[in-house]
Short mmCIF file of C-alpha atoms in Angstrom, two decimals:
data_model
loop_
_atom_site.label_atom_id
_atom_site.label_comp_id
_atom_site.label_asym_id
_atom_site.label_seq_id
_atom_site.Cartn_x
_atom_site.Cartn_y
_atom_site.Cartn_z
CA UNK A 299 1.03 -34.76 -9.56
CA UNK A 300 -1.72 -32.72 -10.50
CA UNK A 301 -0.72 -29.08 -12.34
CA UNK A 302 -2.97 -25.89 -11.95
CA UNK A 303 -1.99 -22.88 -13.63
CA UNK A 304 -2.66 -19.56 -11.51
CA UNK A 305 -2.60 -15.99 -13.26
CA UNK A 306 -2.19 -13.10 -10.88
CA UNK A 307 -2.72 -9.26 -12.06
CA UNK A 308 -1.71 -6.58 -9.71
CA UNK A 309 0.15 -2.94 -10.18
CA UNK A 310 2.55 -0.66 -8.22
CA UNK A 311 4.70 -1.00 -5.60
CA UNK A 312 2.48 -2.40 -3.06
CA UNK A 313 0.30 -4.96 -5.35
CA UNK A 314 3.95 -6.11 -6.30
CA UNK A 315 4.67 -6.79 -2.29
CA UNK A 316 1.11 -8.12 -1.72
CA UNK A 317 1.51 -10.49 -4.90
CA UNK A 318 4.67 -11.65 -3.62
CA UNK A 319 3.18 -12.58 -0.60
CA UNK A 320 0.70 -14.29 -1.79
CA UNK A 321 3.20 -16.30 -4.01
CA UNK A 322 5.17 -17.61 -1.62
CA UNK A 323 2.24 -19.25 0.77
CA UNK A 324 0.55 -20.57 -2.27
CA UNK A 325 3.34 -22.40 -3.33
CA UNK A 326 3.10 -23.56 0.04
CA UNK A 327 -0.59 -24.57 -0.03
CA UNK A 328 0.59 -26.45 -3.19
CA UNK A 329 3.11 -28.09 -2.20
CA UNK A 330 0.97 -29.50 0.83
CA UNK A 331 -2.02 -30.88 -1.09
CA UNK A 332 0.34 -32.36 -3.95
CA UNK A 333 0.01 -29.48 -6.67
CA UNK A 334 2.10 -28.39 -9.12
CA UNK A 335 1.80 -25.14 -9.53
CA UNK A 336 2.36 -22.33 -12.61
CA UNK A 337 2.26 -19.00 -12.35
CA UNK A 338 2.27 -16.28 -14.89
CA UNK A 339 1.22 -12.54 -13.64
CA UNK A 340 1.39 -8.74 -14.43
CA UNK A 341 3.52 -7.18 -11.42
CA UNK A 342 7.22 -6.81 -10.66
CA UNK A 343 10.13 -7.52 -9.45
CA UNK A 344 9.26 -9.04 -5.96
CA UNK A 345 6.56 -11.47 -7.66
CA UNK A 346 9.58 -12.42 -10.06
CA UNK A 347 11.27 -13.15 -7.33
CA UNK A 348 8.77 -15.27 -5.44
CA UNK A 349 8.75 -17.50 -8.67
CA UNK A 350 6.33 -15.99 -11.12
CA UNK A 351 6.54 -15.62 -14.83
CA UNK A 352 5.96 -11.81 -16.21
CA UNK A 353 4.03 -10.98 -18.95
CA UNK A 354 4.75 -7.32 -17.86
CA UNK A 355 6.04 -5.36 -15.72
CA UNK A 356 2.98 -2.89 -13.91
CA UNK A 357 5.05 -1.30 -10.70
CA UNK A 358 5.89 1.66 -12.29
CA UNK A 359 2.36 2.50 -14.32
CA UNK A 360 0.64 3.20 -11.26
CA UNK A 361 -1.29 6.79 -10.79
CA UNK A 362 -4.11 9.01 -8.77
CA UNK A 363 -6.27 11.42 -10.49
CA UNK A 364 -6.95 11.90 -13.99
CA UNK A 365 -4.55 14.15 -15.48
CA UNK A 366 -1.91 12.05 -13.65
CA UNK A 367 -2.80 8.58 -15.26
CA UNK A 368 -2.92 10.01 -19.01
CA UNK A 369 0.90 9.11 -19.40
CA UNK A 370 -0.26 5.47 -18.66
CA UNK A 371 -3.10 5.14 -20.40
CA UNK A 372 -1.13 3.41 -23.57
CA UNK A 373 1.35 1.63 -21.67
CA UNK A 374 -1.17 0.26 -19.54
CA UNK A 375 -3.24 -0.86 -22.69
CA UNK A 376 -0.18 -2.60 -24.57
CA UNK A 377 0.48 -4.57 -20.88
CA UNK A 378 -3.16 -5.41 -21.03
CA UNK A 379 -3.19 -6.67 -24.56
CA UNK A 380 -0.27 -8.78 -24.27
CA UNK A 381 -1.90 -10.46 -21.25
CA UNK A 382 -5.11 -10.66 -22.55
CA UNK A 383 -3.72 -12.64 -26.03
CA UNK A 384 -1.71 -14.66 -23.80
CA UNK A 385 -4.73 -15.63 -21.18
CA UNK A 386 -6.69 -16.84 -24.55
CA UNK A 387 -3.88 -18.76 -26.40
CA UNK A 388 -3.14 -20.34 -22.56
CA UNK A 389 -6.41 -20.32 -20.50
CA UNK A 390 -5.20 -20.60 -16.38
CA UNK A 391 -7.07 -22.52 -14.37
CA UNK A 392 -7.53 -19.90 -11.67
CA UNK A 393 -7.37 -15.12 -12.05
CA UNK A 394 -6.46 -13.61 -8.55
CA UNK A 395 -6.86 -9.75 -9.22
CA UNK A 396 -4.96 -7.62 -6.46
CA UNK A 397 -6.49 -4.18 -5.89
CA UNK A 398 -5.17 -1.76 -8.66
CA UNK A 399 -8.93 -1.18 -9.74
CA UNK A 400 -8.67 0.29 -13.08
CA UNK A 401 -7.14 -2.09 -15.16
CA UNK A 402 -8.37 -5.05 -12.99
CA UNK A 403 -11.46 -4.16 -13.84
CA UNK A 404 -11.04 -4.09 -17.27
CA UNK A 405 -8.94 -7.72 -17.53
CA UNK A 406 -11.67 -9.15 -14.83
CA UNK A 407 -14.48 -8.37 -17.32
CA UNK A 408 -12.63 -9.33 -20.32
CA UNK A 409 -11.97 -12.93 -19.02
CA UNK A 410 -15.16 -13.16 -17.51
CA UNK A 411 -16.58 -12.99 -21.17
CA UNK A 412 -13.89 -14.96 -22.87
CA UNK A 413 -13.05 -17.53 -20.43
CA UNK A 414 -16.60 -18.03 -18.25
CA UNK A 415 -15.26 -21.23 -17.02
CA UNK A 416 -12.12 -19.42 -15.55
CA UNK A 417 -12.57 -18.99 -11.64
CA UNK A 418 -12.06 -15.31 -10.74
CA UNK A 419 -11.08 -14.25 -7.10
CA UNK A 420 -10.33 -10.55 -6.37
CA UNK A 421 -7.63 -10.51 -3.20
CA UNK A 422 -7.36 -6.97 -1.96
CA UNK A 423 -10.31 -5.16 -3.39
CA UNK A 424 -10.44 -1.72 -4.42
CA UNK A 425 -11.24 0.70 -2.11
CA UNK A 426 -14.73 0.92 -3.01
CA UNK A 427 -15.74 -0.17 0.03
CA UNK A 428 -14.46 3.86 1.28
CA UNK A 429 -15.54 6.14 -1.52
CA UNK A 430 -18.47 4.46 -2.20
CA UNK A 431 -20.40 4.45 1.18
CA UNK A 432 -23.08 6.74 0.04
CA UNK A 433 -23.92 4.76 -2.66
CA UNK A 434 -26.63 1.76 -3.14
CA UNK A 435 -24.56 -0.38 -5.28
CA UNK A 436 -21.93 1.98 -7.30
CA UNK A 437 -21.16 0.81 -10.68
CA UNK A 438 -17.55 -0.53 -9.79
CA UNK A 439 -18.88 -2.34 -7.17
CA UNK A 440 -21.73 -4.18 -9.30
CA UNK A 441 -18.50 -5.20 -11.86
CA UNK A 442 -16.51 -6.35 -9.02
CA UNK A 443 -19.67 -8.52 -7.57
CA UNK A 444 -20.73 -9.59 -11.15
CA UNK A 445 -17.46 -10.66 -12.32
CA UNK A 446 -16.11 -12.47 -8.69
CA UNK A 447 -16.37 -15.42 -7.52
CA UNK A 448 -14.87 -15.48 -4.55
CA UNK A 449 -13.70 -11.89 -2.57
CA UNK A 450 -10.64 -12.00 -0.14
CA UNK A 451 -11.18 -8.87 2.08
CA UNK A 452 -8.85 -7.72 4.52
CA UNK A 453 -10.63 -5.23 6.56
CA UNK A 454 -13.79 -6.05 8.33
CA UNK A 455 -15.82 -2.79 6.90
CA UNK A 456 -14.68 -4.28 3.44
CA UNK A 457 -15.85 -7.59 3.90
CA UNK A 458 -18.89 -6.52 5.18
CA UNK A 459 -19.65 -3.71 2.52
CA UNK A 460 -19.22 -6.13 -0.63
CA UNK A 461 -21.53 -9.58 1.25
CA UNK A 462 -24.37 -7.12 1.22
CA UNK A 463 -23.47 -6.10 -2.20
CA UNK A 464 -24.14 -9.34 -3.08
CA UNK A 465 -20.32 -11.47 -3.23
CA UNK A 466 -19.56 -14.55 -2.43
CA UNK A 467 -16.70 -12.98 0.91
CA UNK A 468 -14.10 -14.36 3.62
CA UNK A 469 -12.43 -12.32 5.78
CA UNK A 470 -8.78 -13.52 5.62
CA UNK A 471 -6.96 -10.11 7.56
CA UNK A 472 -4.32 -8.09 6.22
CA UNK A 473 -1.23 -9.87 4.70
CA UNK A 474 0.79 -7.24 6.66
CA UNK A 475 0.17 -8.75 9.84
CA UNK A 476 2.40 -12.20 7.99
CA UNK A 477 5.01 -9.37 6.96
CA UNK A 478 5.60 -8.12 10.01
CA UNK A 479 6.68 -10.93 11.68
CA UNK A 480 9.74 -10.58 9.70
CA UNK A 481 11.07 -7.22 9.72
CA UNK A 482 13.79 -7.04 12.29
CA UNK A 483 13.24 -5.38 15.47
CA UNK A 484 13.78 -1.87 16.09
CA UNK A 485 17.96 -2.07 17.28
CA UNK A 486 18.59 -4.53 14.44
CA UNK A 487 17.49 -2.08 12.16
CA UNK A 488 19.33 0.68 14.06
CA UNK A 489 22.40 -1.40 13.66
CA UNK A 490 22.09 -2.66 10.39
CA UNK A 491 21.46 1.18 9.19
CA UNK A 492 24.40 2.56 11.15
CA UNK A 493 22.53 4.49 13.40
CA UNK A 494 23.21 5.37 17.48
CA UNK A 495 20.63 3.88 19.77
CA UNK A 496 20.09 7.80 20.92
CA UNK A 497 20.10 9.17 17.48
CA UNK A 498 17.14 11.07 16.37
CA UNK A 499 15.94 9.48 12.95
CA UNK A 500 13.55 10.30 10.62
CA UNK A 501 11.92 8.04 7.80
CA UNK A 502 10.51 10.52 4.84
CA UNK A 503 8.86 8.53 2.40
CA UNK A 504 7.55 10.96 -0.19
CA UNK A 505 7.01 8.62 -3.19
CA UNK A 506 6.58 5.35 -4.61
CA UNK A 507 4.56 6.63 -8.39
CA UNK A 508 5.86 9.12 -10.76
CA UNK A 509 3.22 11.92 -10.34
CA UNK A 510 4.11 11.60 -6.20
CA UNK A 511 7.42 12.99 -7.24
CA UNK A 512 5.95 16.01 -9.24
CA UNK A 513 3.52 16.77 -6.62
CA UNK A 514 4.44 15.74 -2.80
CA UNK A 515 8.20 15.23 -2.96
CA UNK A 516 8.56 19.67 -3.20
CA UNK A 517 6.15 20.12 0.41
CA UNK A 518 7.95 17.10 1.72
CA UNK A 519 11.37 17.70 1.50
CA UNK A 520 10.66 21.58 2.59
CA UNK A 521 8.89 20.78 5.50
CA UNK A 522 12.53 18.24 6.06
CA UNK A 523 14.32 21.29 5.48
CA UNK A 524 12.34 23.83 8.14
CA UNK A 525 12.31 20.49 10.30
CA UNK A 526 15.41 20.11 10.51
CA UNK A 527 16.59 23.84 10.86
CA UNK A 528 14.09 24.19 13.81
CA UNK A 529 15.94 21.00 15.46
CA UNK A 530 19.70 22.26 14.65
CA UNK A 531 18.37 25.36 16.63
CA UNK A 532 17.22 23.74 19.80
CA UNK A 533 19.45 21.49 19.89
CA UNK A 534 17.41 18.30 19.75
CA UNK A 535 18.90 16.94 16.79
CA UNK A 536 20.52 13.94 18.66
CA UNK A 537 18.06 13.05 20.82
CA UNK A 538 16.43 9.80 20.05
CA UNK A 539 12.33 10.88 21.36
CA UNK A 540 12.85 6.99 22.48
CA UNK A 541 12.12 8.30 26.21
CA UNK A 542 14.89 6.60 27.63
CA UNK A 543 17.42 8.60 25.40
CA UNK A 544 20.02 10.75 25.99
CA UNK A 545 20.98 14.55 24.61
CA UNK A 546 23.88 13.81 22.31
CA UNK A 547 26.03 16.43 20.64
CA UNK A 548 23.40 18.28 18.16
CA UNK A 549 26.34 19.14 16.12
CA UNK A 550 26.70 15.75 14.70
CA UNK A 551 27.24 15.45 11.02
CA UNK A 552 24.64 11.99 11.47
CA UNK A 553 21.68 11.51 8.80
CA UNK A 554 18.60 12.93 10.24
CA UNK A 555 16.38 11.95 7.67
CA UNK A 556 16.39 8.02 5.70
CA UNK A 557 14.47 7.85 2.72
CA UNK A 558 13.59 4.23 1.62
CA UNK A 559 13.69 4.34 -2.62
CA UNK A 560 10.80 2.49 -3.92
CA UNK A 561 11.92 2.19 -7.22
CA UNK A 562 15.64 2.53 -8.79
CA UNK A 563 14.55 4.70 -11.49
CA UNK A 564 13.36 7.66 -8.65
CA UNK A 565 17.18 7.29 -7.26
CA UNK A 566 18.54 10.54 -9.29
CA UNK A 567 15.42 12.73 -8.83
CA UNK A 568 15.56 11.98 -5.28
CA UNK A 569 19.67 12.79 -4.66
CA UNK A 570 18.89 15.75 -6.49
CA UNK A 571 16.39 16.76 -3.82
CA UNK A 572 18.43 16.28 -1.19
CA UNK A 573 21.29 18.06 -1.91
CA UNK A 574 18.54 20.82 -3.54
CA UNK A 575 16.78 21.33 0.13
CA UNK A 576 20.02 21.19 2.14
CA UNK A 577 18.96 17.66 3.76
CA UNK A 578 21.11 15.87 6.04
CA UNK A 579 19.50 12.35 4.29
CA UNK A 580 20.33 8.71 3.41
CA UNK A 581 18.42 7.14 0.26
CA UNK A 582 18.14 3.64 1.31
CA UNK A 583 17.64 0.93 -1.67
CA UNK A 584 16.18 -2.48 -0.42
CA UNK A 585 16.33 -1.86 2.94
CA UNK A 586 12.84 -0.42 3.56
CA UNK A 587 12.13 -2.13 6.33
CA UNK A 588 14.88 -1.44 8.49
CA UNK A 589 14.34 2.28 7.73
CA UNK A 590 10.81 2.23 9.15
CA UNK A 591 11.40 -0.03 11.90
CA UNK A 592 14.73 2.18 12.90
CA UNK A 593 12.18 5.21 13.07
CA UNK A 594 11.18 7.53 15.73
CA UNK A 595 8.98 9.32 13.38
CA UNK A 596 7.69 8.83 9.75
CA UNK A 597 6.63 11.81 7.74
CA UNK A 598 4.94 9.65 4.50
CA UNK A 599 2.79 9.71 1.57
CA UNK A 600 -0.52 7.73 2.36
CA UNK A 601 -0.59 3.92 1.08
CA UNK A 602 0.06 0.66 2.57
CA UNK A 603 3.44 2.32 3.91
CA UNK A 604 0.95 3.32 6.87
CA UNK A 605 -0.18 0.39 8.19
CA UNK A 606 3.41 -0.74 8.28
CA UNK A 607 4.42 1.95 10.18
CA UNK A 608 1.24 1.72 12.73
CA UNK A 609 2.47 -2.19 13.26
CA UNK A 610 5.77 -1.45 13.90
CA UNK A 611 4.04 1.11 16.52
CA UNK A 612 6.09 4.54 14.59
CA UNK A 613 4.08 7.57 15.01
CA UNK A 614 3.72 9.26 11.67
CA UNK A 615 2.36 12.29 9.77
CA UNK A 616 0.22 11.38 6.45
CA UNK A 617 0.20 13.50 3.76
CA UNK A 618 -1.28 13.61 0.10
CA UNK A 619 -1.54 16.05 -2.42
CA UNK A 620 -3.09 15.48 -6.47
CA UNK A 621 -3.39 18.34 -9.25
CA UNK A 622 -5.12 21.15 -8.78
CA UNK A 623 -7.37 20.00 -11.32
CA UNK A 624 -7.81 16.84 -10.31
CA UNK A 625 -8.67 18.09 -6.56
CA UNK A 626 -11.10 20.42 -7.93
CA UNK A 627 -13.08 17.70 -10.41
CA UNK A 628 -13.33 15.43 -7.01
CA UNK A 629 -15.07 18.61 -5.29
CA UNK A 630 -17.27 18.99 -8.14
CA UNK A 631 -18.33 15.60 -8.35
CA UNK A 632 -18.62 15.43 -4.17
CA UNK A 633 -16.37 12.63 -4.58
CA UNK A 634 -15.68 12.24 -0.64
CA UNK A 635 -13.79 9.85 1.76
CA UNK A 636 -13.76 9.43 5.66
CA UNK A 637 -10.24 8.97 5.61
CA UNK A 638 -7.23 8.79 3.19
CA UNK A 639 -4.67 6.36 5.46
CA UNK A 640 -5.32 2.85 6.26
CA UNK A 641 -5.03 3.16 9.93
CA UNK A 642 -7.48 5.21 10.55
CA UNK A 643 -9.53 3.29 7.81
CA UNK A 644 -9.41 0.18 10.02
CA UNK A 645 -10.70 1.99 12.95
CA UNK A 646 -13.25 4.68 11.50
CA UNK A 647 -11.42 6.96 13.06
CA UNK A 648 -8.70 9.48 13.07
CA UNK A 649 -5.36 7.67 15.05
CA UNK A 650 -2.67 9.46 12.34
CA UNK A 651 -2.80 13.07 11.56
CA UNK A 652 -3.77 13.41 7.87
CA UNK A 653 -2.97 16.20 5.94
CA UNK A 654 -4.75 16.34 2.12
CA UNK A 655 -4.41 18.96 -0.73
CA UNK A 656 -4.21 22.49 0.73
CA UNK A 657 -3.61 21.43 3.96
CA UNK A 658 -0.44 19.25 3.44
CA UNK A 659 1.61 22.54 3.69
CA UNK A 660 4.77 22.47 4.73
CA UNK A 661 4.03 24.58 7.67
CA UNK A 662 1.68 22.08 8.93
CA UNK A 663 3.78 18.69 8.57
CA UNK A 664 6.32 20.39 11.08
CA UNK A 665 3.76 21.10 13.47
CA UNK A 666 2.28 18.05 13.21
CA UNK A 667 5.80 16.29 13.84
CA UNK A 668 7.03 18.13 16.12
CA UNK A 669 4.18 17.42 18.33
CA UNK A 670 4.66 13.38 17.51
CA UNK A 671 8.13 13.61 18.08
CA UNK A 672 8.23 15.43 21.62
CA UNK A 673 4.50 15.54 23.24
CA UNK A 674 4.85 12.14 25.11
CA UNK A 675 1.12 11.72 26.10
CA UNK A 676 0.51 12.35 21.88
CA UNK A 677 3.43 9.68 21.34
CA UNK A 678 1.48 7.68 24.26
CA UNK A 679 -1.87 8.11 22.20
CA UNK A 680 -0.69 7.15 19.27
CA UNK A 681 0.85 4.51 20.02
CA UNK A 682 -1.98 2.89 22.30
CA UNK A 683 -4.33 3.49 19.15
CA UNK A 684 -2.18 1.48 16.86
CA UNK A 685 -2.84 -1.38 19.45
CA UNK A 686 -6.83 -1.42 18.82
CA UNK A 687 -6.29 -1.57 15.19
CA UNK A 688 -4.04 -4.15 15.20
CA UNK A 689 -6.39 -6.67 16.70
CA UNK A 690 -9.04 -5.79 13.54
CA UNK A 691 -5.89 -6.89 11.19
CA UNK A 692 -6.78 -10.41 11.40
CA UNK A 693 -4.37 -13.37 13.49
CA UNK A 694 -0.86 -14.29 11.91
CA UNK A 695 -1.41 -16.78 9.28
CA UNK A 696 -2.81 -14.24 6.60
CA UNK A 697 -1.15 -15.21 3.39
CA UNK A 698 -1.73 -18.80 4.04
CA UNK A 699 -5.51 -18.42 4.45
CA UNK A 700 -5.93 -16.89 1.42
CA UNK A 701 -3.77 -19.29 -0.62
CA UNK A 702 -6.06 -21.92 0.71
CA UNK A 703 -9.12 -20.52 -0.41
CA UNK A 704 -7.47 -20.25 -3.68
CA UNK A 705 -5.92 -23.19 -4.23
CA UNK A 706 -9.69 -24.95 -3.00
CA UNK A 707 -11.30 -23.13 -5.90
CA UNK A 708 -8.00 -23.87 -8.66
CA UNK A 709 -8.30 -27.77 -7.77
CA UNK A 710 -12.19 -27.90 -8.07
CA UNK A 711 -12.95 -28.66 -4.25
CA UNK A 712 -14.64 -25.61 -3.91
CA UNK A 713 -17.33 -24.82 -6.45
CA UNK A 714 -16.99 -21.14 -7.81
CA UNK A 715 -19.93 -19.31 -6.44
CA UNK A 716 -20.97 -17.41 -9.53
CA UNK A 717 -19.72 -19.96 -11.90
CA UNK A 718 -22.58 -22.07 -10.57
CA UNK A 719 -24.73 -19.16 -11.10
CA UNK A 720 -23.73 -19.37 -15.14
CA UNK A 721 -23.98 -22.87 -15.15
CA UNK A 722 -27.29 -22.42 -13.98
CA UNK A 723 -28.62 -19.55 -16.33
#
């Protein structure tokens, strides 16, 4: 049997889910064209899981802005270091970068340089693709292109932004789509969180990096705490805005509010919020997926936590805030984007309410839920708009394309595109 050694770098919470992913249906692709398969990555616990060997451990090192990543500068260089030694004492046969654009960058060129004959293939590229669009060819992009050899997009506008950039591109969809076929249906979840059919829940998901704490956990948990004040008052705190739901007694001592933790160390910052702001709240720990699916609204930092929410058809209030400082070097530079949330990303168009920087007040994420909660024609809207971008997401069977291409390029049946270019030059 044949052995192929894969190295996969990704960061944060969400390049630890996508990496996992990825994991399990390329041991599957493996194990169907007689591979034995190693692999050795920088992510977390969920790739552990899925059978990978850390070199370190990047879900917690994530950041936005510039102030906020100066904390991870050195940590992110000692992971980096470690990796890179490793990479040239035991050269893989195969790199999959996932997203996580700064550092990715950084390994992708080293090993390009020290390892030329080292297939690279970037799964999940960088949102270049967004704040780019004004640009001829950006200087991210030209590293990504340069330093490829094959690109796994998952949106459409991404795959078509980096082929006339120059990369060798297939469309594969979004690995969500594969995920979703496994989270449990809306009264499992209610069941399996303790929760009434009828009762009104609420998924706040505030953070899932350190500076998210700092900066969007205070207007979240405030606008909770209005929210549910102006609820208690009107009594609609146990109605379910399911429209076949009953009033129920809107005295109940029930959770209003279920916060899935993304990462254990957050747990005491997060209690401490809750009893802080007066929040009738649940922190949920590994159980994120019943908390969304068990939703009748989502108030929620923007990330892939969207799109989850849009395919499990939740309406839901985006929110994101940065530094001061931060915000205001992004004005100076006219550093722009259409949009902030991956649903309205996929479409080019706004489907979720998204509130950034001075406008994610606290004042205007109630308003914005209240309307999502009881406006049914809004609910109706929303809901009908998650159905167009689902069918740009890509067909079930997401994972498993993308492990093929992979595993095509690890075994040698499918000649790197730009390592032919080398070869050539």
């Amino acid at each position: 049997m044949t052995r192929k050694t894969i190295f996969i770098s990704t960061g944060e919470v969400s390049g630890d889910l996508q990496g996992s992913l990825l994991i399990d249906a390329l041991k599957r692709q493996a194990e169907a064209t007689g591979l034995e398969l190693e692999i050795v990555a920088l992510g977390g616990e969920k790739m552990a899981a899925a059978g990978a060997t850390l070199l370190g451990n990047t879900t917690g090192i994530g950041s936005v802005g510039v102030l906020e990543s100066l904390p991870f500068v050195l940590p992110t260089l000692q992971i980096q270091r470690c990796a890179k030694q490793y990479l040239v004492q035991h050269p893989p046969d195969l790199v999959v970068l996932i997203d996580y654009m700064g550092p990715n960058l950084s390994l992708g060129s080293f090993i390009r340089r020290q390892l030329p004959q080292v297939p690279i293939v970037y799964y999940i590229a960088p949102q270049d693709w967004v704040w780019s669009a004004r640009s001829i060819m950006p200087r991210e992009t030209t590293r990504i292109v340069e330093m490829t050899d094959e690109l796994l997009a998952i949106f459409p506008e991404e795959a078509r932004y980096f082929e006339k950039k120059g990369a060798s591109v297939t469309w594969v969809g979004h690995p969500l789509v594969d995920r979703m076929r496994s989270t449990p249906s809306r009264q499992e979840s209610r069941a399996a969180l303790g929760i009434e059919p009828d009762q009104l829940a609420i998924a706040l998901v505030p953070a899932s990096r350190r500076q998210e704490l700092k900066y969007m956990m205070p207007v979240a948990f405030e606008a909770a705490r209005q929210l549910q004040s102006k609820l208690l008052e009107n009594g609609e705190m146990g109605r379910s805005a399911n429209p076949q739901s009953k009033i129920q007694n809107p005295k109940s001592e029930a959770p209003l509010f279920w916060i899935p933790l993304s990462l254990e160390v957050y747990r005491l910052a997060i209690e401490a919020a809750i009893e802080r702001y007066g929040l009738r709240a649940t922190l949920v720990s590994g159980q994120t997926q019943e908390v969304l699916s068990a939703a009748d609204l989502a108030i929620t930092k923007s990330g892939t936590v969207n799109l989850e929410l849009a395919l499990l058809n939740v309406p839901q209030v985006v929110f994101y805030r940065v530094s001061p400082l931060t915000y205001w070097i992004a004005r100076l530079m006219q550093f722009s984007i259409p949009f902030m949330s991956p649903p309205n990303l996929v479409v080019m168009r706004s489907i979720v309410p998204e509130l950034l920087q001075e406008a994610a007040t606290s004042e205007n994420i109630v308003k914005e839920s209240l309307e999502l909660l009881f406006n049914p024609q809004r609910r109706q809207q929303t809901q009908a708009d998650y159905q167009e971008m689902r069918q740009l997401l890509g067909d079930f069977g997401v994972c498993d394309r993308a492990a093929k291409e992979i595993i095509q390029l690890a075994d040698g049946a499918k000649p790197p595109q730009n390592l032919v270019t080398r070869s050539i030059a």
